[in-house]
């Protein structure tokens, strides 16, 4: 009797363990199926991204630097330096496009808002210098950096219209408040789209700027 | 002795099972860690997509329909109908942009290659009618559909240059070979980028065409 009871105990223990293993495996399988992205998830991701990009294209209305009516040499130029390496403040990639002033004069070229929107951030940043950030109706963020000065005393929440003067191109930044002259006069343009709950993603503004080149406003400066 | 041997057997069996479970769990954990995409994987995906898009922008060199030097009313127009619903051949979304002929004359407007490349597909398709597909150096696929006729007797493998006449705008398709007149004269433009090992993904050509509008060639027609 004693040995039969022992065999029964052993069988029970084995059965219990087998049940535990099978249960665990089924649960893990479910977890895998639930959390593994399949092709359609990936395509949904791209589609959401594509719709976001489309929202940027739709709201872009003018190039951020106007054409000068009075000075034929007051031109600008830019290249596709997207993700080129920057070294100030640690190695990092360049999340924007630099529009270079062909006349290296700080405070000379107006900087215009490419879109309608609302001022979200304004003031000094160590890397960006005097900067202004505009949030558009589609939820995208347009970042203009290294300004010489502002077009008016912008406050967070101010309404901005496409083509309005945000400020003047300069060479501020790369140091404590008021630092200038660390690089040639240029405008850094960054565009960020919302991604997921609490993230923003920088997108390459280069081809958008190429598109806007044919949509320049004319100012007298 | 007999019962001690039985207890030892039971303990061994339990130990073996525990080892198996732990081994299985560790292996599954590794599998999960390996195959679960984290944020950086997702960003890698977007980055690859972005680089592909950049490759398309770089190789686009002219609008697919030239400007007429001789007929001011031979214009074209197009809207952002990306993913609008199409019903021929079952409900599906529209994977391209339609450039409408403002003069509804089949065989009148030349259709130009937007890029350099190589002819990959040419001939009749039920939905696309007389179509031609060009594969670019960057590996992207440019699809031109509903042609009236071809610019020459294209063969798969033929070299094509940007601005070369692929054919003439028409209204072919939506039926067996030779079907015409099922819709107004227009050019369907599709752009596909390689994605992963053996997939292609349609992208929205709308903003690319808006960009190319300022890069139209002039032809006499």
XYZ file of C-alpha atoms in Angstrom:
442
model
C 0.000 0.000 0.000
C 2.799 2.381 0.964
C 4.568 2.030 -2.397
C 1.286 2.402 -4.370
C 0.607 5.629 -2.471
C 4.113 6.860 -3.359
C 3.616 6.069 -7.055
C 0.258 7.866 -6.997
C 1.924 10.934 -5.387
C 4.646 10.908 -8.024
C 2.110 10.657 -10.864
C 0.093 13.525 -9.394
C 3.178 15.711 -9.053
C 4.156 14.979 -12.673
C 0.621 15.715 -13.918
C 0.559 19.006 -12.031
C 3.878 20.042 -13.541
C 2.758 19.101 -17.039
C -0.384 21.204 -16.575
C 1.743 24.113 -15.378
C 4.072 23.846 -18.366
C 1.249 23.615 -20.908
C -0.549 26.541 -19.285
C 2.620 28.623 -19.314
C 3.316 27.790 -22.936
C -0.220 28.647 -24.043
C -0.045 31.942 -22.202
C 3.328 32.793 -23.728
C 2.011 31.896 -27.137
C -0.880 34.290 -26.688
C 1.484 36.977 -25.493
C 3.655 36.480 -28.563
C 0.710 36.580 -30.950
C -0.608 39.703 -29.278
C 2.596 41.669 -29.193
C 4.417 40.598 -32.347
C 3.745 43.198 -35.016
C 2.647 41.568 -38.259
C 2.932 43.164 -41.689
C -0.343 45.023 -41.330
C 0.877 46.713 -38.122
C 4.008 47.856 -39.900
C 1.955 49.161 -42.813
C -0.389 50.934 -40.384
C 2.680 52.592 -38.893
C 3.867 53.795 -42.291
C 0.382 54.929 -43.196
C 0.092 56.998 -40.023
C 3.517 58.480 -40.741
C 2.557 59.178 -44.340
C -0.658 60.914 -43.276
C 1.350 63.030 -40.860
C 3.788 63.999 -43.611
C 0.857 64.852 -45.850
C -0.429 67.138 -43.103
C 2.908 68.975 -43.138
C 2.917 69.380 -46.920
C -0.628 70.714 -46.890
C 0.019 73.453 -44.379
C 3.337 74.701 -45.795
C 2.670 77.919 -47.624
C 5.827 79.962 -48.105
C 9.611 79.750 -47.970
C 10.934 80.963 -44.586
C 13.147 83.643 -46.166
C 11.637 86.142 -48.628
C 13.190 87.293 -51.870
C 14.675 90.772 -51.687
C 13.052 93.271 -54.031
C 15.882 95.743 -53.615
C 19.089 93.728 -53.241
C 19.800 91.088 -55.909
C 22.703 89.674 -53.914
C 20.614 89.041 -50.778
C 20.098 85.390 -51.674
C 20.181 82.236 -49.602
C 21.233 78.662 -50.301
C 20.881 75.267 -48.645
C 21.867 71.674 -49.082
C 20.504 68.312 -47.976
C 22.545 68.009 -44.771
C 19.882 65.885 -43.085
C 21.527 63.775 -40.367
C 24.976 65.177 -41.059
C 27.078 65.077 -37.933
C 27.219 68.012 -35.503
C 29.764 68.153 -32.717
C 28.748 71.055 -30.450
C 27.417 69.610 -27.180
C 28.458 66.056 -27.982
C 28.290 64.220 -31.293
C 24.713 64.208 -32.583
C 23.009 64.220 -35.934
C 21.636 67.369 -37.496
C 17.863 67.342 -37.183
C 17.107 70.050 -39.688
C 18.270 72.064 -42.655
C 20.462 75.158 -42.552
C 19.533 77.979 -44.878
C 22.746 79.946 -45.349
C 22.776 83.717 -45.829
C 24.842 84.468 -48.933
C 25.370 87.923 -47.382
C 26.869 87.136 -43.982
C 24.991 89.960 -42.203
C 23.250 89.220 -38.927
C 19.806 90.838 -38.551
C 19.435 91.528 -42.266
C 17.228 88.772 -43.742
C 13.650 88.471 -42.439
C 12.560 85.030 -41.250
C 8.933 84.215 -42.085
C 6.614 81.615 -40.682
C 6.107 78.865 -43.276
C 2.684 78.067 -41.803
C -0.185 79.371 -39.750
C 0.004 78.359 -36.104
C 0.580 79.374 -32.526
C 3.802 80.341 -30.757
C 4.712 77.475 -28.432
C 8.274 78.272 -27.376
C 10.233 81.492 -27.624
C 13.543 82.670 -26.122
C 17.084 81.425 -25.640
C 18.334 77.855 -26.044
C 21.982 76.903 -25.620
C 22.132 75.153 -28.987
C 19.416 77.068 -30.835
C 20.207 80.581 -29.638
C 17.251 82.934 -30.042
C 14.629 80.572 -31.319
C 10.913 80.369 -31.907
C 8.737 77.263 -32.209
C 5.347 77.336 -33.919
C 2.701 74.652 -33.413
C 0.399 74.278 -36.425
C -3.277 73.318 -36.540
C -2.291 69.811 -37.710
C -0.184 69.454 -34.546
C 3.234 69.756 -36.189
C 6.088 71.781 -34.702
C 8.148 74.240 -36.763
C 11.409 75.290 -35.177
C 13.401 78.358 -36.325
C 16.786 78.858 -34.646
C 19.857 81.130 -34.411
C 17.821 84.341 -34.882
C 19.413 87.776 -34.471
C 16.198 89.207 -33.039
C 12.434 88.809 -33.073
C 9.863 90.468 -35.357
C 7.856 91.414 -32.289
C 7.714 90.495 -28.613
C 6.269 87.052 -29.137
C 4.575 85.307 -26.236
C 3.653 81.631 -26.016
C 0.095 81.335 -27.315
C 0.317 84.189 -29.858
C -1.407 83.494 -33.177
C 0.970 83.457 -36.181
C 0.089 83.616 -39.862
C 2.070 82.124 -42.732
C 4.351 84.794 -44.166
C 4.475 86.812 -40.917
C 7.936 88.024 -39.793
C 9.029 85.844 -36.867
C 12.405 87.512 -36.604
C 15.669 88.169 -38.418
C 18.355 85.710 -39.434
C 21.373 85.692 -37.184
C 24.216 83.672 -35.698
C 23.092 83.263 -32.082
C 23.619 80.114 -30.023
C 26.249 77.550 -29.037
C 26.767 79.085 -25.611
C 25.153 81.046 -22.816
C 22.422 83.620 -23.483
C 23.530 86.208 -26.001
C 26.358 84.198 -27.571
C 26.817 85.048 -31.252
C 29.382 84.582 -33.994
C 30.153 80.903 -33.384
C 29.205 80.115 -37.021
C 28.124 81.956 -40.194
C 24.709 83.652 -40.302
C 22.054 81.083 -41.129
C 18.562 79.885 -40.298
C 18.137 76.391 -38.889
C 14.727 74.980 -39.834
C 13.403 71.932 -37.996
C 10.080 70.167 -38.526
C 8.716 67.703 -35.969
C 5.637 65.512 -36.267
C 3.802 63.942 -33.310
C 4.402 60.216 -33.057
C 2.534 58.001 -30.636
C 1.416 59.260 -27.256
C 4.181 61.547 -26.141
C 6.885 61.571 -28.767
C 7.924 63.832 -31.574
C 9.912 62.833 -34.609
C 12.133 65.094 -36.666
C 11.518 64.868 -40.388
C 13.752 66.052 -43.198
C 12.617 69.517 -44.326
C 14.912 69.531 -47.381
C 12.455 68.614 -50.151
C 9.769 70.711 -48.528
C 12.091 73.700 -48.701
C 12.903 72.861 -52.331
C 9.162 72.870 -53.000
C 8.713 76.177 -51.142
C 11.553 77.791 -53.116
C 8.965 78.369 -55.828
C 6.679 79.921 -53.236
C 8.865 82.773 -52.006
C 7.348 86.050 -50.879
C 8.951 89.324 -52.003
C 9.991 91.867 -49.376
C 11.981 95.036 -49.609
C 15.177 94.609 -47.553
C 15.433 0.452 0.206
C 12.613 0.043 -2.294
C 10.746 3.127 -1.076
C 13.972 5.223 -0.894
C 14.674 4.302 -4.514
C 11.144 5.391 -5.450
C 11.532 8.724 -3.683
C 14.858 9.258 -5.421
C 13.209 8.485 -8.781
C 10.418 10.965 -8.071
C 12.870 13.676 -7.048
C 14.915 13.092 -10.197
C 11.811 13.317 -12.374
C 10.754 16.577 -10.697
C 14.251 18.057 -11.056
C 14.342 17.097 -14.723
C 10.983 18.763 -15.318
C 12.029 21.924 -13.467
C 15.163 22.081 -15.591
C 13.064 21.680 -18.724
C 10.673 24.442 -17.681
C 13.445 26.862 -16.755
C 15.264 26.095 -19.994
C 12.106 26.644 -22.015
C 11.356 29.925 -20.255
C 14.884 31.232 -20.767
C 14.711 30.312 -24.434
C 11.327 31.987 -24.849
C 12.608 35.071 -23.084
C 15.504 35.283 -25.512
C 13.141 34.801 -28.425
C 10.932 37.605 -27.147
C 13.840 39.954 -26.616
C 15.151 39.158 -30.075
C 11.922 39.559 -31.975
C 10.083 42.281 -30.089
C 10.715 45.543 -31.872
C 11.741 48.253 -29.455
C 11.592 51.961 -30.222
C 14.919 51.923 -31.995
C 13.704 49.203 -34.383
C 10.659 51.293 -35.199
C 12.842 54.335 -35.767
C 15.163 52.226 -37.955
C 12.084 51.300 -39.993
C 11.110 54.939 -40.438
C 14.676 55.869 -41.206
C 14.910 53.223 -43.931
C 11.602 54.452 -45.335
C 12.762 58.044 -45.157
C 16.008 57.213 -46.963
C 14.017 55.452 -49.666
C 11.764 58.482 -50.077
C 14.833 60.677 -50.278
C 16.111 58.444 -53.081
C 12.890 59.092 -54.995
C 13.085 62.859 -54.538
C 16.692 62.921 -55.674
C 16.077 61.132 -58.943
C 12.916 62.975 -59.995
C 13.858 65.407 -62.697
C 10.836 66.523 -64.722
C 7.045 66.582 -64.697
C 5.615 63.644 -66.696
C 3.641 65.911 -69.045
C 5.417 68.762 -70.860
C 4.093 72.255 -71.329
C 2.782 72.954 -74.823
C 4.649 75.688 -76.663
C 1.952 75.986 -79.277
C -1.382 75.389 -77.529
C -2.101 77.435 -74.416
C -5.175 75.364 -73.589
C -3.288 72.045 -73.589
C -2.932 72.083 -69.814
C -3.283 69.364 -67.202
C -4.515 69.317 -63.612
C -4.420 66.927 -60.678
C -5.593 66.596 -57.122
C -4.475 64.695 -54.041
C -6.675 61.626 -54.571
C -4.228 59.350 -52.742
C -6.122 56.353 -51.351
C -9.443 57.561 -52.728
C -11.699 54.617 -53.404
C -11.802 52.934 -56.811
C -14.479 50.422 -57.690
C -13.411 48.786 -60.969
C -12.342 45.197 -60.246
C -13.590 45.273 -56.653
C -13.310 48.068 -54.120
C -9.678 49.089 -53.674
C -7.789 52.241 -52.861
C -6.168 54.386 -55.518
C -2.405 53.822 -55.416
C -1.360 56.823 -57.432
C -2.283 60.223 -58.780
C -4.311 60.937 -61.919
C -3.105 63.776 -64.113
C -6.193 64.866 -66.059
C -5.984 66.191 -69.619
C -7.846 69.500 -69.733
C -8.246 68.799 -73.478
C -9.949 65.396 -73.524
C -8.023 64.173 -76.613
C -6.481 60.707 -76.536
C -2.977 60.495 -78.042
C -2.391 64.238 -77.854
C -0.263 64.936 -74.751
C 3.227 63.380 -74.620
C 4.062 61.382 -71.484
C 7.670 61.810 -70.341
C 9.778 59.710 -68.028
C 10.255 61.596 -64.746
C 13.544 59.785 -64.155
C 16.384 57.895 -65.763
C 15.956 54.138 -65.599
C 15.263 50.911 -67.413
C 12.012 49.597 -68.887
C 10.830 46.753 -66.652
C 7.258 46.118 -67.800
C 5.504 47.188 -70.972
C 2.193 46.188 -72.605
C -1.438 45.667 -71.638
C -2.870 45.334 -68.131
C -6.592 44.927 -67.461
C -6.680 47.845 -65.007
C -3.767 49.890 -66.352
C -4.410 49.549 -70.089
C -1.308 50.292 -72.138
C 1.233 50.861 -69.438
C 4.970 51.152 -68.962
C 6.997 50.625 -65.776
C 10.465 52.100 -65.329
C 12.938 50.862 -62.711
C 15.360 53.570 -61.576
C 18.972 53.252 -60.456
C 17.860 53.672 -56.817
C 15.583 50.640 -57.258
C 12.281 52.510 -57.336
C 9.461 51.686 -59.768
C 7.656 54.359 -61.783
C 4.374 53.241 -63.301
C 2.608 55.163 -66.109
C -0.833 53.836 -67.120
C -3.783 54.302 -69.524
C -1.554 55.355 -72.443
C -2.966 55.828 -75.948
C 0.245 54.535 -77.534
C 3.984 54.251 -76.963
C 6.748 56.681 -77.972
C 8.656 53.779 -79.488
C 8.567 49.985 -79.429
C 9.843 49.668 -75.880
C 11.283 46.346 -74.755
C 12.002 45.266 -71.188
C 15.609 46.241 -70.463
C 15.660 49.346 -72.677
C 17.498 52.330 -71.194
C 15.283 55.390 -70.583
C 16.353 58.965 -69.866
C 14.431 61.545 -67.855
C 12.376 63.667 -70.248
C 12.206 60.961 -72.938
C 8.764 60.341 -74.502
C 7.413 57.076 -73.096
C 4.117 57.397 -74.926
C 0.993 59.512 -75.293
C -1.764 60.127 -72.793
C -4.906 58.100 -73.414
C -7.923 56.405 -71.898
C -7.009 52.723 -72.257
C -7.825 50.069 -69.667
C -10.635 48.684 -67.487
C -11.237 45.724 -69.794
C -9.647 43.321 -72.262
C -6.745 44.369 -74.485
C -7.588 47.457 -76.503
C -10.459 48.722 -74.315
C -10.679 52.530 -74.333
C -13.125 55.248 -73.382
C -14.134 53.898 -69.970
C -13.041 57.196 -68.344
C -11.697 60.627 -69.375
C -8.190 60.901 -70.858
C -5.638 60.971 -68.063
C -2.270 59.673 -66.940
C -2.092 57.510 -63.838
C 1.275 57.909 -62.108
C 2.331 55.355 -59.493
C 5.578 55.285 -57.518
C 6.684 52.173 -55.629
C 9.644 51.797 -53.289
C 11.250 48.464 -52.363
C 10.447 47.444 -48.794
C 12.083 44.487 -47.118
C 13.092 41.415 -49.048
C 10.403 40.975 -51.622
C 7.844 43.704 -51.180
C 7.050 46.990 -52.805
C 5.150 49.836 -51.234
C 3.158 52.468 -53.077
C 3.936 56.006 -51.992
C 1.917 59.148 -52.615
C 3.301 60.953 -55.693
C 1.158 64.056 -55.112
C 3.689 66.371 -53.475
C 6.408 65.117 -55.778
C 4.269 66.100 -58.751
C 3.597 69.486 -57.141
C 7.359 69.912 -56.843
C 7.890 68.816 -60.460
C 5.243 71.267 -61.722
C 7.996 73.877 -61.542
C 10.232 71.559 -63.547
C 8.163 71.132 -66.700
C 9.796 70.669 -70.078
C 8.435 72.582 -73.078
C 7.407 70.647 -76.185
C 5.599 71.699 -79.334
C 2.289 69.798 -79.488
